[in-house]
CSV table of C-alpha atoms in Angstrom, one decimal:
chain,number,residue,atom,x,y,z
A,1,UNK,CA,-14.5,-24.2,9.1
A,2,UNK,CA,-13.5,-22.6,5.9
A,3,UNK,CA,-12.7,-19.2,7.6
A,4,UNK,CA,-10.5,-21.1,10.1
A,5,UNK,CA,-8.6,-22.8,7.3
A,6,UNK,CA,-8.1,-19.5,5.5
A,7,UNK,CA,-6.9,-17.9,8.7
A,8,UNK,CA,-4.4,-20.7,9.3
A,9,UNK,CA,-3.1,-20.4,5.7
A,10,UNK,CA,-2.7,-16.7,6.0
A,11,UNK,CA,-0.8,-17.0,9.3
A,12,UNK,CA,1.4,-19.6,7.9
A,13,UNK,CA,2.3,-17.5,4.9
A,14,UNK,CA,3.0,-14.4,7.2
A,15,UNK,CA,5.3,-16.6,9.5
A,16,UNK,CA,7.0,-17.6,6.4
A,17,UNK,CA,7.6,-14.1,5.1
A,18,UNK,CA,8.7,-13.0,8.3
A,19,UNK,CA,11.2,-15.7,8.5
A,20,UNK,CA,12.6,-14.9,5.2
A,21,UNK,CA,12.9,-11.3,5.8
A,22,UNK,CA,14.6,-12.0,9.1
A,23,UNK,CA,17.2,-14.3,7.6
A,24,UNK,CA,18.1,-11.9,4.8
A,25,UNK,CA,18.1,-8.8,7.0
A,26,UNK,CA,19.5,-10.0,10.2
A,27,UNK,CA,20.8,-13.8,9.9
A,28,UNK,CA,22.8,-13.3,6.9
A,29,UNK,CA,24.3,-9.9,8.0
A,30,UNK,CA,25.0,-10.1,11.7
A,31,UNK,CA,26.9,-12.5,14.0
A,32,UNK,CA,25.1,-14.9,16.5
A,33,UNK,CA,24.7,-13.2,19.8
A,34,UNK,CA,25.6,-9.8,18.6
A,35,UNK,CA,23.6,-6.7,19.7
A,36,UNK,CA,22.4,-6.1,16.2
A,37,UNK,CA,21.0,-9.7,15.9
A,38,UNK,CA,19.2,-9.5,19.2
A,39,UNK,CA,17.5,-6.2,18.1
A,40,UNK,CA,16.5,-7.7,14.8
A,41,UNK,CA,15.2,-10.9,16.3
A,42,UNK,CA,13.1,-9.0,18.9
A,43,UNK,CA,11.5,-6.8,16.2
A,44,UNK,CA,10.8,-10.0,14.0
A,45,UNK,CA,8.4,-10.9,16.7
A,46,UNK,CA,7.1,-7.6,18.1
A,47,UNK,CA,6.2,-6.0,14.6
A,48,UNK,CA,3.8,-8.8,13.4
A,49,UNK,CA,2.3,-8.7,16.9
A,50,UNK,CA,1.6,-5.1,16.6
A,51,UNK,CA,0.1,-5.7,13.0
A,52,UNK,CA,-2.3,-8.3,14.4
A,53,UNK,CA,-3.2,-6.0,17.2
A,54,UNK,CA,-4.0,-3.2,14.7
A,55,UNK,CA,-6.3,-5.4,12.6
A,56,UNK,CA,-8.0,-7.0,15.6
A,57,UNK,CA,-8.4,-4.1,17.9
A,58,UNK,CA,-11.4,-2.4,16.3
A,59,UNK,CA,-13.2,-5.7,15.8
A,60,UNK,CA,-12.9,-6.7,19.4
A,61,UNK,CA,-14.0,-3.2,20.5
A,62,UNK,CA,-10.9,-2.1,22.1
A,63,UNK,CA,-10.6,1.4,23.6
A,64,UNK,CA,-10.1,3.9,20.6
A,65,UNK,CA,-6.8,5.2,22.2
A,66,UNK,CA,-5.6,1.9,22.0
A,67,UNK,CA,-6.6,1.3,18.5
A,68,UNK,CA,-4.6,4.5,17.6
A,69,UNK,CA,-1.5,3.2,19.5
A,70,UNK,CA,-1.4,0.0,17.8
A,71,UNK,CA,-2.5,1.4,14.4
A,72,UNK,CA,0.5,3.4,13.2
A,73,UNK,CA,3.3,0.9,13.8
A,74,UNK,CA,1.1,-2.2,13.1
A,75,UNK,CA,-0.3,-0.8,9.7
A,76,UNK,CA,2.9,0.7,8.6
A,77,UNK,CA,4.8,-2.6,9.1
A,78,UNK,CA,2.2,-4.4,6.9
A,79,UNK,CA,3.0,-1.9,4.2
A,80,UNK,CA,6.8,-2.0,4.9
A,81,UNK,CA,6.8,-5.9,4.9
A,82,UNK,CA,5.2,-6.0,1.6
A,83,UNK,CA,7.8,-3.8,-0.1
A,84,UNK,CA,10.8,-5.0,1.7
A,85,UNK,CA,9.9,-8.5,0.6
A,86,UNK,CA,9.6,-7.4,-3.0
A,87,UNK,CA,12.9,-5.5,-2.9
A,88,UNK,CA,14.5,-8.6,-1.5
A,89,UNK,CA,13.0,-10.8,-4.2
A,90,UNK,CA,14.5,-8.5,-6.7
A,91,UNK,CA,17.8,-8.7,-4.7
A,92,UNK,CA,17.8,-12.5,-5.2
A,93,UNK,CA,18.4,-11.9,-9.0
A,94,UNK,CA,21.1,-9.5,-8.3
A,95,UNK,CA,22.9,-11.4,-5.5
A,96,UNK,CA,24.5,-14.1,-7.9
A,97,UNK,CA,25.5,-11.4,-10.4
A,98,UNK,CA,27.2,-9.4,-7.8
A,99,UNK,CA,28.9,-12.5,-6.4
A,100,UNK,CA,30.4,-13.4,-9.7
A,101,UNK,CA,31.6,-9.8,-10.3
A,102,UNK,CA,33.5,-9.7,-7.1
A,103,UNK,CA,34.7,-13.1,-7.8
A,104,UNK,CA,36.2,-12.2,-11.2
A,105,UNK,CA,37.6,-8.9,-9.8
A,106,UNK,CA,39.5,-10.8,-7.1
A,107,UNK,CA,40.9,-13.3,-9.8
A,108,UNK,CA,42.0,-10.4,-12.1
A,109,UNK,CA,43.7,-8.8,-9.1
A,110,UNK,CA,45.5,-12.0,-8.2
A,111,UNK,CA,46.7,-12.5,-11.6
A,112,UNK,CA,48.1,-8.9,-12.0
A,113,UNK,CA,50.4,-9.4,-9.0
A,114,UNK,CA,54.2,-9.9,-9.7
A,115,UNK,CA,55.4,-13.4,-9.8
A,116,UNK,CA,56.6,-14.6,-6.3
A,117,UNK,CA,54.8,-12.0,-4.6
A,118,UNK,CA,51.3,-12.7,-3.2
A,119,UNK,CA,48.6,-10.5,-4.1
A,120,UNK,CA,48.0,-7.7,-1.8
A,121,UNK,CA,51.8,-7.4,-0.6
A,122,UNK,CA,52.6,-3.8,0.0
A,123,UNK,CA,54.9,-2.1,-2.7
A,124,UNK,CA,58.6,-2.1,-1.3
A,125,UNK,CA,58.2,-5.0,1.0
A,126,UNK,CA,60.9,-7.9,0.6
A,127,UNK,CA,60.0,-10.9,-1.0
A,128,UNK,CA,59.2,-13.9,1.1
A,129,UNK,CA,62.2,-16.2,1.6
A,130,UNK,CA,62.1,-19.5,-0.3
A,131,UNK,CA,61.1,-22.5,1.6
A,132,UNK,CA,63.8,-23.9,3.7
A,133,UNK,CA,65.9,-20.6,3.5
A,134,UNK,CA,66.7,-18.7,6.5
A,135,UNK,CA,66.6,-15.0,6.3
A,136,UNK,CA,70.3,-14.7,6.9
A,137,UNK,CA,71.6,-17.2,4.5
A,138,UNK,CA,74.5,-15.7,2.4
A,139,UNK,CA,74.1,-15.1,-1.3
A,140,UNK,CA,75.1,-18.2,-3.3
A,141,UNK,CA,74.9,-20.6,-0.4
A,142,UNK,CA,72.8,-23.6,-1.1
A,143,UNK,CA,69.3,-23.6,0.5
A,144,UNK,CA,68.5,-27.2,-0.2
A,145,UNK,CA,68.1,-29.5,2.8
A,146,UNK,CA,70.6,-31.9,3.5
A,147,UNK,CA,69.9,-35.6,3.2
A,148,UNK,CA,67.8,-36.9,5.9
A,149,UNK,CA,66.5,-33.6,6.6
A,150,UNK,CA,62.6,-33.5,6.4
A,151,UNK,CA,61.1,-30.8,4.5
A,152,UNK,CA,58.4,-28.8,6.7
A,153,UNK,CA,55.5,-27.7,4.8
A,154,UNK,CA,53.2,-25.2,6.3
A,155,UNK,CA,49.5,-26.2,6.4
A,156,UNK,CA,46.9,-23.9,5.3
A,157,UNK,CA,45.2,-21.9,8.2
A,158,UNK,CA,42.1,-23.9,9.2
A,159,UNK,CA,40.0,-20.9,9.7
A,160,UNK,CA,40.8,-19.1,6.6
A,161,UNK,CA,38.2,-18.3,3.8
A,162,UNK,CA,37.7,-20.6,1.1
A,163,UNK,CA,37.5,-19.6,-2.6
A,164,UNK,CA,34.0,-18.8,-2.3
A,165,UNK,CA,34.5,-17.0,1.2
A,166,UNK,CA,37.6,-14.9,-0.1
A,167,UNK,CA,37.7,-11.6,1.8
A,168,UNK,CA,36.8,-8.3,0.3
A,169,UNK,CA,39.8,-6.1,1.5
A,170,UNK,CA,38.9,-2.8,3.2
A,171,UNK,CA,35.2,-3.5,3.8
A,172,UNK,CA,35.2,-4.5,7.8
A,173,UNK,CA,36.6,-4.2,11.1
A,174,UNK,CA,37.3,-8.0,11.6
A,175,UNK,CA,36.1,-10.5,14.2
A,176,UNK,CA,36.3,-10.7,17.9
A,177,UNK,CA,34.4,-10.5,21.1
A,178,UNK,CA,31.5,-8.0,20.7
A,179,UNK,CA,31.9,-7.6,17.1
A,180,UNK,CA,28.9,-7.7,14.7
A,181,UNK,CA,30.7,-9.4,12.0
A,182,UNK,CA,29.6,-13.1,11.4
A,183,UNK,CA,32.1,-16.0,11.5
A,184,UNK,CA,33.7,-16.3,8.1
A,185,UNK,CA,35.0,-12.8,8.0
A,186,UNK,CA,38.5,-12.1,8.2
A,187,UNK,CA,40.8,-9.4,10.0
A,188,UNK,CA,41.0,-7.6,6.7
A,189,UNK,CA,37.3,-7.6,6.0
A,190,UNK,CA,34.0,-9.5,5.7
A,191,UNK,CA,33.8,-12.6,3.3
A,192,UNK,CA,32.4,-12.1,0.0
A,193,UNK,CA,29.3,-13.7,0.8
A,194,UNK,CA,28.9,-11.4,3.9
A,195,UNK,CA,29.7,-8.3,1.7
A,196,UNK,CA,27.1,-9.3,-0.9
A,197,UNK,CA,24.4,-9.9,1.6
A,198,UNK,CA,25.0,-6.5,3.3
A,199,UNK,CA,25.0,-4.7,0.1
A,200,UNK,CA,21.8,-6.4,-1.2
A,201,UNK,CA,20.1,-6.1,2.3
A,202,UNK,CA,21.0,-2.4,2.6
A,203,UNK,CA,19.8,-1.5,-0.9
A,204,UNK,CA,16.6,-3.6,-0.3
A,205,UNK,CA,15.9,-1.8,3.0
A,206,UNK,CA,16.4,1.6,1.3
A,207,UNK,CA,14.1,0.8,-1.7
A,208,UNK,CA,11.3,-0.6,0.5
A,209,UNK,CA,11.3,1.9,3.3
A,210,UNK,CA,11.5,4.8,1.0
A,211,UNK,CA,8.7,3.5,-1.1
A,212,UNK,CA,6.4,3.3,2.2
A,213,UNK,CA,7.7,6.7,3.3
A,214,UNK,CA,6.6,8.2,0.0
A,215,UNK,CA,3.4,6.4,-0.2
A,216,UNK,CA,2.5,7.6,3.4
A,217,UNK,CA,3.5,11.2,2.7
A,218,UNK,CA,0.9,11.3,-0.3
A,219,UNK,CA,-1.9,10.1,2.0
A,220,UNK,CA,-1.2,12.4,4.8
A,221,UNK,CA,-0.6,15.4,2.4
A,222,UNK,CA,-4.2,14.9,1.1
A,223,UNK,CA,-5.7,13.9,-2.2
A,224,UNK,CA,-5.1,15.7,-5.5
A,225,UNK,CA,-8.0,17.0,-7.5
A,226,UNK,CA,-8.7,15.7,-11.1
A,227,UNK,CA,-11.1,16.5,-13.6
A,228,UNK,CA,-12.9,14.6,-16.2
A,229,UNK,CA,-15.8,15.6,-18.7
A,230,UNK,CA,-18.5,12.9,-19.3
A,231,UNK,CA,-21.0,13.4,-22.1
A,232,UNK,CA,-24.6,12.3,-21.4
A,233,UNK,CA,-27.0,12.0,-24.6
A,234,UNK,CA,-30.0,12.8,-22.6
A,235,UNK,CA,-28.6,15.8,-20.6
A,236,UNK,CA,-30.4,18.9,-21.6
A,237,UNK,CA,-28.4,21.9,-22.7
A,238,UNK,CA,-29.2,23.8,-19.7
A,239,UNK,CA,-27.4,21.3,-17.5
A,240,UNK,CA,-24.4,21.4,-19.7
A,241,UNK,CA,-21.2,21.9,-17.6
A,242,UNK,CA,-22.8,20.6,-14.4
A,243,UNK,CA,-20.0,19.8,-11.9
A,244,UNK,CA,-20.1,16.9,-9.4
A,245,UNK,CA,-17.3,16.6,-7.0
A,246,UNK,CA,-16.9,12.9,-6.3
A,247,UNK,CA,-15.1,11.7,-3.2
A,248,UNK,CA,-15.0,8.2,-1.9
A,249,UNK,CA,-13.3,6.0,0.7
A,250,UNK,CA,-12.3,8.9,3.0
A,251,UNK,CA,-11.7,6.2,5.6
A,252,UNK,CA,-11.7,8.2,8.9
A,253,UNK,CA,-10.3,5.9,11.6
A,254,UNK,CA,-7.3,5.4,14.0
A,255,UNK,CA,-4.7,6.9,11.5
A,256,UNK,CA,-6.9,9.5,9.6
A,257,UNK,CA,-8.8,11.9,11.6
A,258,UNK,CA,-10.1,15.4,11.8
A,259,UNK,CA,-7.3,17.1,9.9
A,260,UNK,CA,-7.7,14.6,7.1
A,261,UNK,CA,-11.3,15.6,6.7
A,262,UNK,CA,-10.5,19.3,6.8
A,263,UNK,CA,-7.9,18.8,4.0
A,264,UNK,CA,-10.6,17.0,1.9
A,265,UNK,CA,-13.4,19.6,2.6
A,266,UNK,CA,-10.9,22.5,1.6
A,267,UNK,CA,-10.0,20.6,-1.6
A,268,UNK,CA,-13.5,20.1,-2.6
A,269,UNK,CA,-14.7,23.8,-1.8
A,270,UNK,CA,-11.8,25.2,-3.9
A,271,UNK,CA,-13.3,23.6,-7.0
A,272,UNK,CA,-16.7,25.3,-6.5
A,273,UNK,CA,-18.9,22.4,-7.5
A,274,UNK,CA,-22.5,22.4,-8.1
A,275,UNK,CA,-23.0,19.1,-6.3
A,276,UNK,CA,-20.9,17.0,-3.8
A,277,UNK,CA,-21.1,13.2,-3.9
A,278,UNK,CA,-19.8,11.2,-1.1
A,279,UNK,CA,-19.9,7.4,-2.4
A,280,UNK,CA,-19.3,5.4,0.8
A,281,UNK,CA,-16.6,4.2,3.0
A,282,UNK,CA,-16.5,7.5,5.1
A,283,UNK,CA,-15.4,5.8,8.4
A,284,UNK,CA,-13.7,3.0,10.0
A,285,UNK,CA,-15.2,3.2,13.5
A,286,UNK,CA,-18.2,4.4,15.4
A,287,UNK,CA,-19.8,7.7,15.7
A,288,UNK,CA,-18.8,7.9,19.3
A,289,UNK,CA,-14.9,7.7,18.3
A,290,UNK,CA,-15.0,9.4,15.1
A,291,UNK,CA,-18.0,11.8,15.0
A,292,UNK,CA,-15.8,14.8,15.8
A,293,UNK,CA,-13.4,13.7,13.1
A,294,UNK,CA,-16.2,14.1,10.4
A,295,UNK,CA,-17.5,17.4,11.6
A,296,UNK,CA,-15.6,19.4,9.0
A,297,UNK,CA,-18.1,17.8,6.4
A,298,UNK,CA,-20.5,20.4,7.7
A,299,UNK,CA,-18.4,23.0,5.7
A,300,UNK,CA,-19.0,21.5,2.4
A,301,UNK,CA,-20.3,24.1,-0.1
A,302,UNK,CA,-22.2,23.3,-3.4
A,303,UNK,CA,-25.0,25.0,-5.2
A,304,UNK,CA,-27.2,22.0,-5.1
A,305,UNK,CA,-25.9,20.3,-1.9
A,306,UNK,CA,-23.9,17.2,-0.8
A,307,UNK,CA,-25.3,13.8,-1.1
A,308,UNK,CA,-24.1,10.5,0.7
A,309,UNK,CA,-24.4,6.8,0.2
A,310,UNK,CA,-23.3,4.0,2.2
A,311,UNK,CA,-20.2,1.8,1.7
A,312,UNK,CA,-19.4,-1.6,3.0
A,313,UNK,CA,-17.5,-0.2,6.1
A,314,UNK,CA,-20.3,1.7,7.3
A,315,UNK,CA,-22.0,-1.4,8.1
A,316,UNK,CA,-19.0,-2.5,10.1
A,317,UNK,CA,-19.2,0.9,12.1
A,318,UNK,CA,-22.9,1.4,12.7
A,319,UNK,CA,-24.6,2.5,9.5
A,320,UNK,CA,-27.8,3.7,11.0
A,321,UNK,CA,-25.9,5.9,13.4
A,322,UNK,CA,-23.7,7.3,10.7
A,323,UNK,CA,-26.6,8.1,8.3
A,324,UNK,CA,-28.1,10.2,11.0
A,325,UNK,CA,-24.9,11.8,11.9
A,326,UNK,CA,-24.1,12.8,8.3
A,327,UNK,CA,-27.7,14.1,8.0
A,328,UNK,CA,-26.9,16.3,11.1
A,329,UNK,CA,-23.8,17.7,9.3
A,330,UNK,CA,-26.0,18.7,6.4
A,331,UNK,CA,-25.4,15.9,3.9
A,332,UNK,CA,-28.5,14.2,2.3
A,333,UNK,CA,-28.3,10.4,2.6
A,334,UNK,CA,-29.8,8.6,-0.5
A,335,UNK,CA,-30.9,5.3,0.9
A,336,UNK,CA,-32.3,3.6,-2.3
A,337,UNK,CA,-33.8,6.9,-3.1
A,338,UNK,CA,-33.8,9.5,-5.9
A,339,UNK,CA,-34.0,13.2,-6.1
A,340,UNK,CA,-34.6,15.5,-9.1
A,341,UNK,CA,-31.7,17.9,-10.0
A,342,UNK,CA,-31.9,20.6,-12.8
A,343,UNK,CA,-31.7,18.5,-15.9
A,344,UNK,CA,-31.2,15.0,-14.4
A,345,UNK,CA,-32.2,12.4,-12.0
A,346,UNK,CA,-29.7,11.7,-9.1
A,347,UNK,CA,-30.2,8.2,-7.3
A,348,UNK,CA,-28.3,6.4,-4.7
A,349,UNK,CA,-28.6,2.8,-3.5
A,350,UNK,CA,-27.2,1.3,-0.1
A,351,UNK,CA,-24.1,-0.7,-0.5
A,352,UNK,CA,-24.3,-4.6,-0.9
A,353,UNK,CA,-22.8,-5.1,2.4
A,354,UNK,CA,-26.2,-3.9,4.0
A,355,UNK,CA,-27.9,-7.1,2.7
A,356,UNK,CA,-26.8,-8.8,6.0
A,357,UNK,CA,-28.9,-6.3,7.8
A,358,UNK,CA,-31.8,-6.3,5.5
A,359,UNK,CA,-30.7,-2.8,4.2
A,360,UNK,CA,-29.1,-3.9,0.7
A,361,UNK,CA,-29.5,-2.1,-2.5
A,362,UNK,CA,-33.0,-1.7,-4.0
A,363,UNK,CA,-32.7,-0.4,-7.6
A,364,UNK,CA,-36.5,-0.8,-8.2
A,365,UNK,CA,-37.3,1.6,-5.3
A,366,UNK,CA,-34.5,4.0,-6.4
A,367,UNK,CA,-35.1,3.9,-10.0
A,368,UNK,CA,-38.1,1.8,-10.9
A,369,UNK,CA,-40.7,4.6,-11.6
A,370,UNK,CA,-38.7,7.4,-13.1
A,371,UNK,CA,-39.0,9.0,-16.4
A,372,UNK,CA,-36.4,7.3,-18.6
A,373,UNK,CA,-36.2,10.2,-21.2
A,374,UNK,CA,-34.4,12.1,-18.3
A,375,UNK,CA,-30.7,11.7,-17.8
A,376,UNK,CA,-29.9,9.8,-14.6
A,377,UNK,CA,-26.7,9.6,-12.4
A,378,UNK,CA,-26.5,6.9,-9.7
A,379,UNK,CA,-24.4,6.8,-6.6
A,380,UNK,CA,-23.3,3.2,-5.7
A,381,UNK,CA,-20.2,2.5,-3.7
A,382,UNK,CA,-19.1,-0.7,-5.4
A,383,UNK,CA,-18.6,-1.0,-9.1
A,384,UNK,CA,-19.9,-4.6,-9.1
A,385,UNK,CA,-23.6,-3.3,-9.2
A,386,UNK,CA,-23.0,-1.9,-12.7
A,387,UNK,CA,-25.2,-4.5,-14.4
A,388,UNK,CA,-28.2,-3.6,-12.2
A,389,UNK,CA,-27.4,0.0,-13.3
A,390,UNK,CA,-27.3,-0.9,-17.0
A,391,UNK,CA,-30.7,-2.9,-16.5
A,392,UNK,CA,-32.3,0.1,-15.0
A,393,UNK,CA,-31.3,2.4,-17.7
A,394,UNK,CA,-28.8,4.5,-15.8
A,395,UNK,CA,-26.6,6.9,-17.9
A,396,UNK,CA,-23.6,7.4,-15.3
A,397,UNK,CA,-22.7,5.5,-12.2
A,398,UNK,CA,-20.3,7.0,-9.8
A,399,UNK,CA,-18.5,4.5,-7.5
A,400,UNK,CA,-15.4,3.9,-5.2
A,401,UNK,CA,-14.4,1.0,-3.3
A,402,UNK,CA,-11.5,-0.2,-5.1
A,403,UNK,CA,-8.7,2.3,-4.0
A,404,UNK,CA,-7.3,1.7,-7.3
A,405,UNK,CA,-5.5,-1.2,-5.7
A,406,UNK,CA,-3.9,1.1,-3.0
A,407,UNK,CA,-0.7,-0.7,-2.7
A,408,UNK,CA,0.9,-2.0,-6.0
A,409,UNK,CA,0.5,-4.8,-7.1
A,410,UNK,CA,-2.8,-4.9,-5.4
A,411,UNK,CA,-4.3,-3.3,-8.4
A,412,UNK,CA,-4.2,-6.7,-10.0
A,413,UNK,CA,-6.0,-8.4,-7.3
A,414,UNK,CA,-8.6,-5.7,-7.5
A,415,UNK,CA,-9.1,-6.3,-11.2
A,416,UNK,CA,-10.3,-9.8,-10.2
A,417,UNK,CA,-13.1,-8.8,-8.1
A,418,UNK,CA,-14.2,-5.5,-9.8
A,419,UNK,CA,-15.3,-4.6,-13.3
A,420,UNK,CA,-13.4,-1.5,-13.4
A,421,UNK,CA,-10.7,-0.6,-10.9
A,422,UNK,CA,-10.4,3.1,-11.5
A,423,UNK,CA,-11.3,5.7,-14.3
A,424,UNK,CA,-14.1,5.9,-16.6
A,425,UNK,CA,-15.6,2.8,-18.8
A,426,UNK,CA,-18.7,2.0,-20.8
A,427,UNK,CA,-21.0,-0.9,-20.3
A,428,UNK,CA,-23.6,-0.8,-22.9
A,429,UNK,CA,-25.4,2.5,-22.8
A,430,UNK,CA,-24.1,3.1,-19.1
A,431,UNK,CA,-20.9,4.8,-18.2
A,432,UNK,CA,-19.1,3.8,-15.0
A,433,UNK,CA,-16.6,6.2,-13.2
A,434,UNK,CA,-14.7,4.6,-10.3
A,435,UNK,CA,-12.6,6.9,-8.0
A,436,UNK,CA,-9.3,5.9,-6.3
A,437,UNK,CA,-10.6,7.3,-3.2
A,438,UNK,CA,-9.4,10.3,-0.9
A,439,UNK,CA,-8.1,8.0,2.1
A,440,UNK,CA,-6.5,4.7,2.6
A,441,UNK,CA,-7.7,1.4,4.6
A,442,UNK,CA,-5.3,-0.3,6.9
A,443,UNK,CA,-1.8,1.3,6.2
A,444,UNK,CA,-2.0,5.0,5.6
A,445,UNK,CA,0.0,4.4,2.4
A,446,UNK,CA,-0.7,4.4,-1.3
A,447,UNK,CA,1.8,3.2,-4.0
A,448,UNK,CA,0.8,3.4,-7.4
A,449,UNK,CA,-2.6,4.7,-6.9
A,450,UNK,CA,-2.7,8.2,-5.8
A,451,UNK,CA,-5.5,9.5,-3.7
A,452,UNK,CA,-7.9,11.8,-5.4
A,453,UNK,CA,-11.0,13.9,-5.5
A,454,UNK,CA,-12.6,14.0,-9.1
A,455,UNK,CA,-14.7,16.8,-10.5
A,456,UNK,CA,-17.1,15.0,-13.0
A,457,UNK,CA,-18.3,17.6,-15.6
A,458,UNK,CA,-21.5,16.6,-17.3
A,459,UNK,CA,-21.6,17.7,-21.0
A,460,UNK,CA,-24.8,17.9,-23.0
A,461,UNK,CA,-24.7,16.6,-26.7
A,462,UNK,CA,-27.0,19.2,-27.5
A,463,UNK,CA,-24.7,22.1,-26.5
């Protein structure tokens, strides 16, 4: 019942947002029945349907090729909708300011015109004859009407713009059959309101779409490599400088495939790490659909090997099959398990999403019987388990899951659900490092949260 209510609310909000975007980009800037309005209206219905299809196709088991066809336009439109809406909301503040500026400029132009000559009259044109005077009246002849003659007063044109709809000269092509100019525009140009709508709408489109384009380029170009040094009090001098390449949230799926994996593997290998930690959310799909996309992981090179723990998305994609597959590729899954590395213990726990399958995190099994005089590093996909890590004496927890918010202002929402969204923070005697991730979920776009691989260098206080 609750999920149904939430779904209805979400759909209602999306419908309202699409209506707003249509009105500002299409309804306010095009004429009824014009080709541009028809195209904009069709897009306002088709694009959200593609987005729903992209979100639902994987969950209903649609063929993978269909998921790929729907994913690119559907997910990109979700990102575009976000930033087009934000840009339009900023434009709402600019709109009245621009309208007042144009009105002031029009008044100043009118007051600067010579007396008796309407504003906008070309230089050298004869002045209009006084009311009741014919063009051929001799000089000095009275132009006053004779008694009993009615004075005809020319009525104002019924279709002309009002004070608020004063035309902006030189900015349009007029109206008429087949014109894309809405009613209210004049032969000399569009009304002031139309002009402002087009300026604000055009600027919002450029800002929103360029933001999405830049964010997509960053994801498709591959993650950057960052480095951080983390001192551990119990780390022996012999392990000083040990380097762990941390990568999370690769999210192989309908939009990010084998070439994405290859870029990540090449970036990791270029750092020559001592150990590679893949901390969950490797995939968004089954081994049958994405097994080949994951194959470049077999080329990871590290002196002490590569290790893997599950994320919540593995449990949506067949976690048992993926654990077997990554093992075949040469990675070592840590399923609530621990191994001894030179100078410290490396432990890993299953993601909390595994609890639905009876495969959730088991900290007692992974850490309960270890020697607490040794330094320990824990791989756990979600930062929310940090309090369990503190309770079990973990020195450093490496996590992902948050994507750093992925799409600003999503970072503020991520802060509500996670103790740390990105970077290094301390909780008691335990330090928590959260990676922003190397891929993207849903829209292959990141804004304000650059994808990354982080090389964590452990430092001994005895060095």
